[in-house]
Every structure is written in C-alpha cells, then in structure tokens.
Short mmCIF file of C-alpha atoms in Angstrom, two decimals:
data_model
loop_
_atom_site.label_atom_id
_atom_site.label_comp_id
_atom_site.label_asym_id
_atom_site.label_seq_id
_atom_site.Cartn_x
_atom_site.Cartn_y
_atom_site.Cartn_z
CA GLY A 104 34.18 90.49 -42.82
CA GLU A 105 36.54 89.07 -40.28
CA SER A 106 34.86 88.00 -37.08
CA VAL A 107 36.31 89.19 -33.82
CA GLY A 108 36.72 86.47 -31.24
CA LEU A 109 35.42 86.88 -27.76
CA HIS A 110 38.10 88.12 -25.41
CA LEU A 111 38.45 85.26 -22.99
CA PRO A 112 39.65 86.27 -19.56
CA THR A 113 42.59 84.14 -18.54
CA LEU A 114 43.71 82.88 -15.19
CA SER A 115 47.02 81.19 -14.51
CA VAL A 116 47.61 79.45 -11.20
CA GLN A 117 50.34 77.30 -9.75
CA GLU A 118 49.56 73.64 -9.27
CA GLY A 119 48.30 73.12 -5.75
CA ASP A 120 47.02 76.67 -5.32
CA ASN A 121 43.35 77.58 -5.12
CA SER A 122 41.62 79.11 -8.15
CA ILE A 123 38.77 81.57 -8.19
CA ILE A 124 36.87 82.13 -11.42
CA ASN A 125 34.34 84.94 -11.54
CA CYS A 126 31.24 85.48 -13.62
CA ALA A 127 28.68 88.26 -13.91
CA TYR A 128 25.24 87.14 -15.00
CA SER A 129 22.70 89.27 -16.76
CA ASN A 130 19.19 88.44 -15.63
CA SER A 131 18.27 89.29 -12.05
CA ALA A 132 15.31 86.91 -12.32
CA SER A 133 17.45 83.88 -13.17
CA ASP A 134 16.85 81.15 -10.64
CA TYR A 135 19.36 78.49 -11.57
CA PHE A 136 23.06 78.65 -12.36
CA ILE A 137 25.56 76.10 -13.58
CA TRP A 138 29.31 75.97 -14.04
CA TYR A 139 30.70 73.99 -16.94
CA LYS A 140 34.26 73.02 -17.85
CA GLN A 141 35.28 72.59 -21.46
CA GLU A 142 38.51 70.94 -22.46
CA SER A 143 39.94 71.26 -25.93
CA GLY A 144 38.05 69.14 -28.43
CA LYS A 145 35.30 68.22 -25.98
CA GLY A 146 31.85 69.40 -25.09
CA PRO A 147 31.13 71.31 -21.87
CA GLN A 148 31.18 69.12 -18.77
CA PHE A 149 28.96 69.83 -15.75
CA ILE A 150 30.85 70.84 -12.61
CA ILE A 151 28.35 72.18 -10.10
CA ASP A 152 25.04 74.00 -9.96
CA ILE A 153 23.24 76.28 -7.53
CA ARG A 154 19.69 77.56 -7.19
CA SER A 155 18.88 81.15 -6.38
CA ASN A 156 17.62 80.27 -2.88
CA MET A 157 21.18 79.38 -1.91
CA ASP A 158 24.33 81.48 -1.69
CA LYS A 159 26.89 78.71 -1.45
CA ARG A 160 27.21 75.12 -2.53
CA GLN A 161 30.15 72.77 -2.21
CA GLY A 162 31.20 69.82 -4.28
CA GLN A 163 34.35 67.79 -4.50
CA ARG A 164 37.18 70.37 -4.52
CA VAL A 165 34.79 72.99 -5.92
CA THR A 166 32.61 75.63 -4.32
CA VAL A 167 30.16 77.95 -6.03
CA LEU A 168 29.20 81.26 -4.46
CA LEU A 169 26.19 83.26 -5.57
CA ASN A 170 25.73 86.96 -4.83
CA LYS A 171 22.33 87.96 -6.14
CA THR A 172 22.72 91.56 -5.01
CA VAL A 173 25.42 92.21 -7.57
CA LYS A 174 24.50 89.35 -9.95
CA HIS A 175 27.82 87.61 -9.46
CA LEU A 176 28.88 83.98 -9.41
CA SER A 177 32.23 82.56 -8.51
CA LEU A 178 33.75 79.12 -8.78
CA GLN A 179 36.46 78.17 -6.36
CA ILE A 180 38.69 75.20 -7.12
CA ALA A 181 40.79 73.91 -4.26
CA ALA A 182 44.28 72.48 -4.78
CA THR A 183 44.21 73.10 -8.52
CA GLN A 184 45.59 70.27 -10.62
CA PRO A 185 46.93 70.15 -14.21
CA GLY A 186 43.75 68.36 -15.26
CA ASP A 187 41.79 71.45 -14.25
CA SER A 188 43.24 73.40 -17.18
CA ALA A 189 40.26 74.22 -19.40
CA VAL A 190 37.77 76.94 -20.28
CA TYR A 191 35.17 77.47 -17.56
CA PHE A 192 31.71 78.79 -18.37
CA CYS A 193 28.99 79.99 -16.08
CA ALA A 194 25.43 79.64 -17.34
CA GLU A 195 22.13 81.03 -16.09
CA ASN A 196 18.61 79.75 -16.58
CA PRO A 197 16.08 82.55 -16.55
CA PRO A 198 12.65 81.60 -15.18
CA GLY A 199 10.17 80.29 -17.68
CA SER A 200 12.82 79.36 -20.21
CA ALA A 201 12.75 75.61 -19.50
CA ARG A 202 16.18 74.24 -20.28
CA GLN A 203 17.49 77.23 -22.23
CA LEU A 204 20.80 78.34 -20.76
CA THR A 205 22.52 81.66 -21.32
CA PHE A 206 26.27 81.17 -21.21
CA GLY A 207 28.97 83.59 -20.22
CA SER A 208 31.98 84.09 -22.45
CA GLY A 209 34.21 81.78 -20.42
CA THR A 210 37.52 81.96 -18.57
CA GLN A 211 40.63 80.10 -19.69
CA LEU A 212 42.30 78.49 -16.67
CA THR A 213 45.91 77.41 -17.06
CA VAL A 214 47.59 75.42 -14.32
CA LEU A 215 51.33 75.95 -14.17
CA PRO A 216 53.62 73.15 -12.97
CA LYS B 249 26.02 54.45 -19.13
CA ALA B 250 26.61 55.90 -22.60
CA GLY B 251 26.80 59.67 -22.85
CA VAL B 252 25.38 61.98 -25.48
CA THR B 253 26.51 60.86 -28.92
CA GLN B 254 26.79 63.25 -31.82
CA THR B 255 27.49 62.38 -35.42
CA PRO B 256 29.35 63.23 -37.49
CA ARG B 257 32.18 64.67 -35.41
CA TYR B 258 33.67 66.64 -38.28
CA LEU B 259 32.33 67.69 -41.63
CA ILE B 260 33.15 70.12 -44.40
CA LYS B 261 30.53 71.66 -46.64
CA THR B 262 30.43 74.42 -49.21
CA ARG B 263 28.25 77.50 -49.24
CA GLY B 264 24.71 76.83 -50.35
CA GLN B 265 24.70 73.20 -49.30
CA GLN B 266 22.64 71.82 -46.46
CA VAL B 267 23.71 69.68 -43.51
CA THR B 268 22.03 67.35 -41.05
CA LEU B 269 23.54 66.63 -37.65
CA SER B 270 22.43 63.85 -35.38
CA CYS B 271 22.25 63.50 -31.61
CA SER B 272 21.48 60.47 -29.46
CA PRO B 273 20.70 61.53 -25.88
CA ILE B 274 21.48 59.64 -22.73
CA SER B 275 19.06 56.77 -22.31
CA GLY B 276 15.98 57.98 -20.45
CA HIS B 277 16.58 61.65 -21.20
CA ARG B 278 13.59 63.19 -22.93
CA SER B 279 14.87 66.71 -23.56
CA VAL B 280 17.41 67.54 -26.25
CA SER B 281 18.85 71.01 -26.74
CA TRP B 282 21.15 72.33 -29.43
CA TYR B 283 23.76 75.05 -29.08
CA GLN B 284 26.10 76.73 -31.53
CA GLN B 285 29.61 77.58 -30.34
CA THR B 286 31.80 80.04 -32.24
CA PRO B 287 34.82 82.12 -31.25
CA GLY B 288 32.88 85.28 -32.06
CA GLN B 289 29.59 84.61 -30.30
CA GLY B 290 30.40 81.94 -27.75
CA LEU B 291 27.73 79.40 -26.85
CA GLN B 292 24.31 80.30 -28.18
CA PHE B 293 21.04 78.43 -27.74
CA LEU B 294 19.45 77.15 -30.93
CA PHE B 295 16.40 75.14 -29.82
CA GLU B 296 15.10 72.54 -27.39
CA TYR B 297 12.92 69.52 -28.03
CA PHE B 298 10.90 67.58 -25.51
CA SER B 299 8.62 64.69 -26.40
CA GLU B 300 9.02 65.43 -30.11
CA THR B 301 7.89 69.05 -29.67
CA GLN B 302 10.00 72.16 -29.99
CA ARG B 303 9.74 73.93 -26.64
CA ASN B 304 12.08 76.88 -27.14
CA LYS B 305 13.86 78.48 -30.03
CA GLY B 306 16.81 80.85 -29.99
CA ASN B 307 17.43 83.83 -32.20
CA PHE B 308 18.54 82.05 -35.33
CA PRO B 309 17.18 82.31 -38.89
CA GLY B 310 14.70 79.82 -40.27
CA ARG B 311 17.53 78.04 -42.09
CA PHE B 312 18.19 76.32 -38.79
CA SER B 313 15.66 73.65 -37.95
CA GLY B 314 15.41 70.50 -35.94
CA ARG B 315 13.27 67.63 -34.94
CA GLN B 316 13.02 64.92 -32.33
CA PHE B 317 11.96 61.36 -32.84
CA SER B 318 9.87 59.13 -30.60
CA ASN B 319 13.04 57.52 -29.20
CA SER B 320 14.26 61.03 -28.17
CA ARG B 321 17.00 61.08 -30.79
CA SER B 322 17.25 64.45 -32.45
CA GLU B 323 18.50 65.95 -35.67
CA MET B 324 19.21 69.50 -36.65
CA ASN B 325 19.39 70.79 -40.17
CA VAL B 326 20.98 73.88 -41.61
CA SER B 327 19.99 74.77 -45.17
CA THR B 328 21.69 77.12 -47.61
CA LEU B 329 24.90 77.14 -45.63
CA GLU B 330 26.82 80.38 -45.15
CA LEU B 331 30.44 80.86 -44.16
CA GLY B 332 29.29 82.17 -40.79
CA ASP B 333 27.64 78.85 -40.01
CA SER B 334 31.07 77.35 -39.41
CA ALA B 335 30.93 76.35 -35.77
CA LEU B 336 30.88 73.60 -33.22
CA TYR B 337 27.31 72.39 -32.85
CA LEU B 338 26.63 70.94 -29.44
CA CYS B 339 23.76 68.75 -28.41
CA ALA B 340 22.77 68.37 -24.78
CA SER B 341 20.25 66.11 -23.12
CA SER B 342 18.39 66.39 -19.87
CA LEU B 343 16.03 64.29 -17.80
CA ALA B 344 13.73 67.30 -17.58
CA VAL B 345 12.05 66.01 -14.43
CA ASN B 346 10.92 68.28 -11.56
CA GLY B 347 12.63 71.29 -13.07
CA ALA B 348 16.06 69.67 -13.11
CA ASN B 349 17.97 71.52 -15.73
CA VAL B 350 21.41 69.95 -15.76
CA LEU B 351 22.37 69.53 -19.38
CA THR B 352 24.81 66.83 -20.38
CA PHE B 353 26.64 67.77 -23.54
CA GLY B 354 28.01 65.67 -26.33
CA ALA B 355 31.42 66.26 -27.88
CA GLY B 356 29.89 68.26 -30.71
CA SER B 357 29.89 68.26 -34.49
CA ARG B 358 32.52 70.55 -35.99
CA LEU B 359 31.12 72.09 -39.18
CA THR B 360 33.37 73.96 -41.59
CA VAL B 361 31.74 75.84 -44.45
CA LEU B 362 34.00 76.73 -47.38
#
C-alpha cells in the first residue's frame, strides 16, 4: 500500500531573526542528546550536543536547552542565515545503548530573504 | 581529513535481488553504525559494529546484515529486496572513546527497488 510520509513540522523565519526548533524526546533515562542538520542530498551533520547533567550549552550561533522535567529539547539559532535552511533532527541516546541514536521526525527550517 | 565515504551513492535494483553497500569511516574511528532513512519512518537504527563485532541491532528483519573489517570499513547487505527497502542508507562513524557518541554521517546510498 501507499506509505504515508512523516508530517514534518515546518518553521519559516526571516533572515537575521532568531529561530527556535523544539523537540520532545521519549526516554526519560536518555543521558545524551544531539542536534543534527540535514541539507537536501546530504547526510545529517552534527550541530551541537548536550549531556543530561546540563540544561544549556552554547556553540557558535546555536544554543541547546534541555528540560528533563518535560522531556523537551530546543535548538536556538541566532541571526538565522539562508544557509541554515535544512531539516533539523534531535536525537537521544538511551543509557546502555552504546552509539544507537533514536531520532525525532525532524523540523524543516526555511529562511526567507 | 576525509569524512565518511559511502559507495555507491545511487543504485537501482529489482525485487528479489540483493545489494551490498560500503562504508569507509573517518580514519581512526572504530565504530560504524548504519541507519535507514525513509519518508514514512524517518531515521531508524539498523546496527552498529565496533572492532569487527556487532554491538547493537535495530528492529529489522534478518534480510539486513552487515559486517566490519579489520580496517574498520563496513558493509551492509540486504537480501531478497522488497519495494519497502527503497531508502537512503546512512553510515556513521564514531571514535567511541570514553563514551563519546558523536556520530559523523556519510552522504548516504540511495537505494531504489523496482
């Protein structure tokens, strides 16, 4: 039968504005989280990671916030640029699963000129 | 420093055939993981190899298999292909030292099953 595609949340922002991409994770015991960016025709590219003993981590133009109480992650991108247009995935690494990541369904970010 | 290299980038097969995909990890990386990406299911973990041993396996049928060689290069094989196996197959490598779990992905192998 016909497969139904995942409904990708979409986010459109004006160039220069800040973007906030949200993600709900599933396993309350997960101790490591990563954000990836995937451009069309490419594999996922690492953006930033955070361990469960932290609630905030900053990188270059990006900040990840972790709220373990509600199992929520967010990725903030400052001064969004056209090159930031991509699908963004959060991924969690449950304890004891080595390097097995569970990915969210992704958010399509479009930067408007 | 070369990234993760996957070959072939694109291939077309017919139902019932088998396919072998190859992955060369970043030099020095000992862990190789494979993921399947489809519009319907998103990114799903297939298996992980470390030092030529399968460490984890996802929820896929036995038609999906893999191996890792002594130089850390890895291959995955899908036998008796089905239409639903059409997907982007992604390989990722990791240093796998002190619990570091950052995976670096290749560009993927796009498999179309007709």
